[in-house]
Tab-separated table of C-alpha atoms in Angstrom:
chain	number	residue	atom	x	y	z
U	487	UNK	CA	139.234	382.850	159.035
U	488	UNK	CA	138.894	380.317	155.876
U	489	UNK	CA	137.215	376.920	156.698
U	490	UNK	CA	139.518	374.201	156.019
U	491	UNK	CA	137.818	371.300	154.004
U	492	UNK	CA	138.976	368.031	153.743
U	493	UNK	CA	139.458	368.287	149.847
U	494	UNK	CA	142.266	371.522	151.151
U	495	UNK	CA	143.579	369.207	153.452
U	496	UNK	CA	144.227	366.655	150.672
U	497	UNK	CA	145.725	369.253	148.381
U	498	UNK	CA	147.891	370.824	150.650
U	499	UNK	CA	148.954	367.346	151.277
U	500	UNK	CA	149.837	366.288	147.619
U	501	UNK	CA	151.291	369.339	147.010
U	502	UNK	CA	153.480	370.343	150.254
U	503	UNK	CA	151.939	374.068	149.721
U	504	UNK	CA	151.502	376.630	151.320
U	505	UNK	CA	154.749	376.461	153.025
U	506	UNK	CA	154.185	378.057	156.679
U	507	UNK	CA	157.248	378.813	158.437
U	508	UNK	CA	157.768	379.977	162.163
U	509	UNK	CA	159.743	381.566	164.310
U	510	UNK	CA	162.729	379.040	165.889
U	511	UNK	CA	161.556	379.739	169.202
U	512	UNK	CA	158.554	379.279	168.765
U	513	UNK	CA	159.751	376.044	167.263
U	514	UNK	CA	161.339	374.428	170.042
U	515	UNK	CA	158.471	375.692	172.478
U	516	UNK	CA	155.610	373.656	170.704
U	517	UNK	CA	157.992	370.450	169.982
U	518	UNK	CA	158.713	370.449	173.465
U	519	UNK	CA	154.858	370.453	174.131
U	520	UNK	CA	154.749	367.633	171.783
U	521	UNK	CA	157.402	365.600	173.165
U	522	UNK	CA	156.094	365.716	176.914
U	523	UNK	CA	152.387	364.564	175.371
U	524	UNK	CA	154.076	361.781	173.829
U	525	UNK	CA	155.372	360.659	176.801
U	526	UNK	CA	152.410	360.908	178.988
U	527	UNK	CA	151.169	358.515	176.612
């Protein structure tokens, strides 16, 4: 696995690359996950 630096983090940032994409279900799974934390507080 590559280490992720905070200069990479800034980069990715500035330049909205690499694009990661995932699978819809997936998608909705880990937002849901999200949403309930959010509401927990």
């Amino acid at each position: 696995m590559k280490k992720t630096t905070l200069p990479k983090v800034v980069a990715c940032l500035e330049n909205m690359s690499p694009e990661i994409t995932i699978p819809e279900d997936l998608a909705v799974r880990a937002r849901r996950s999200v949403q309930r934390m959010i509401e927990v507080g």
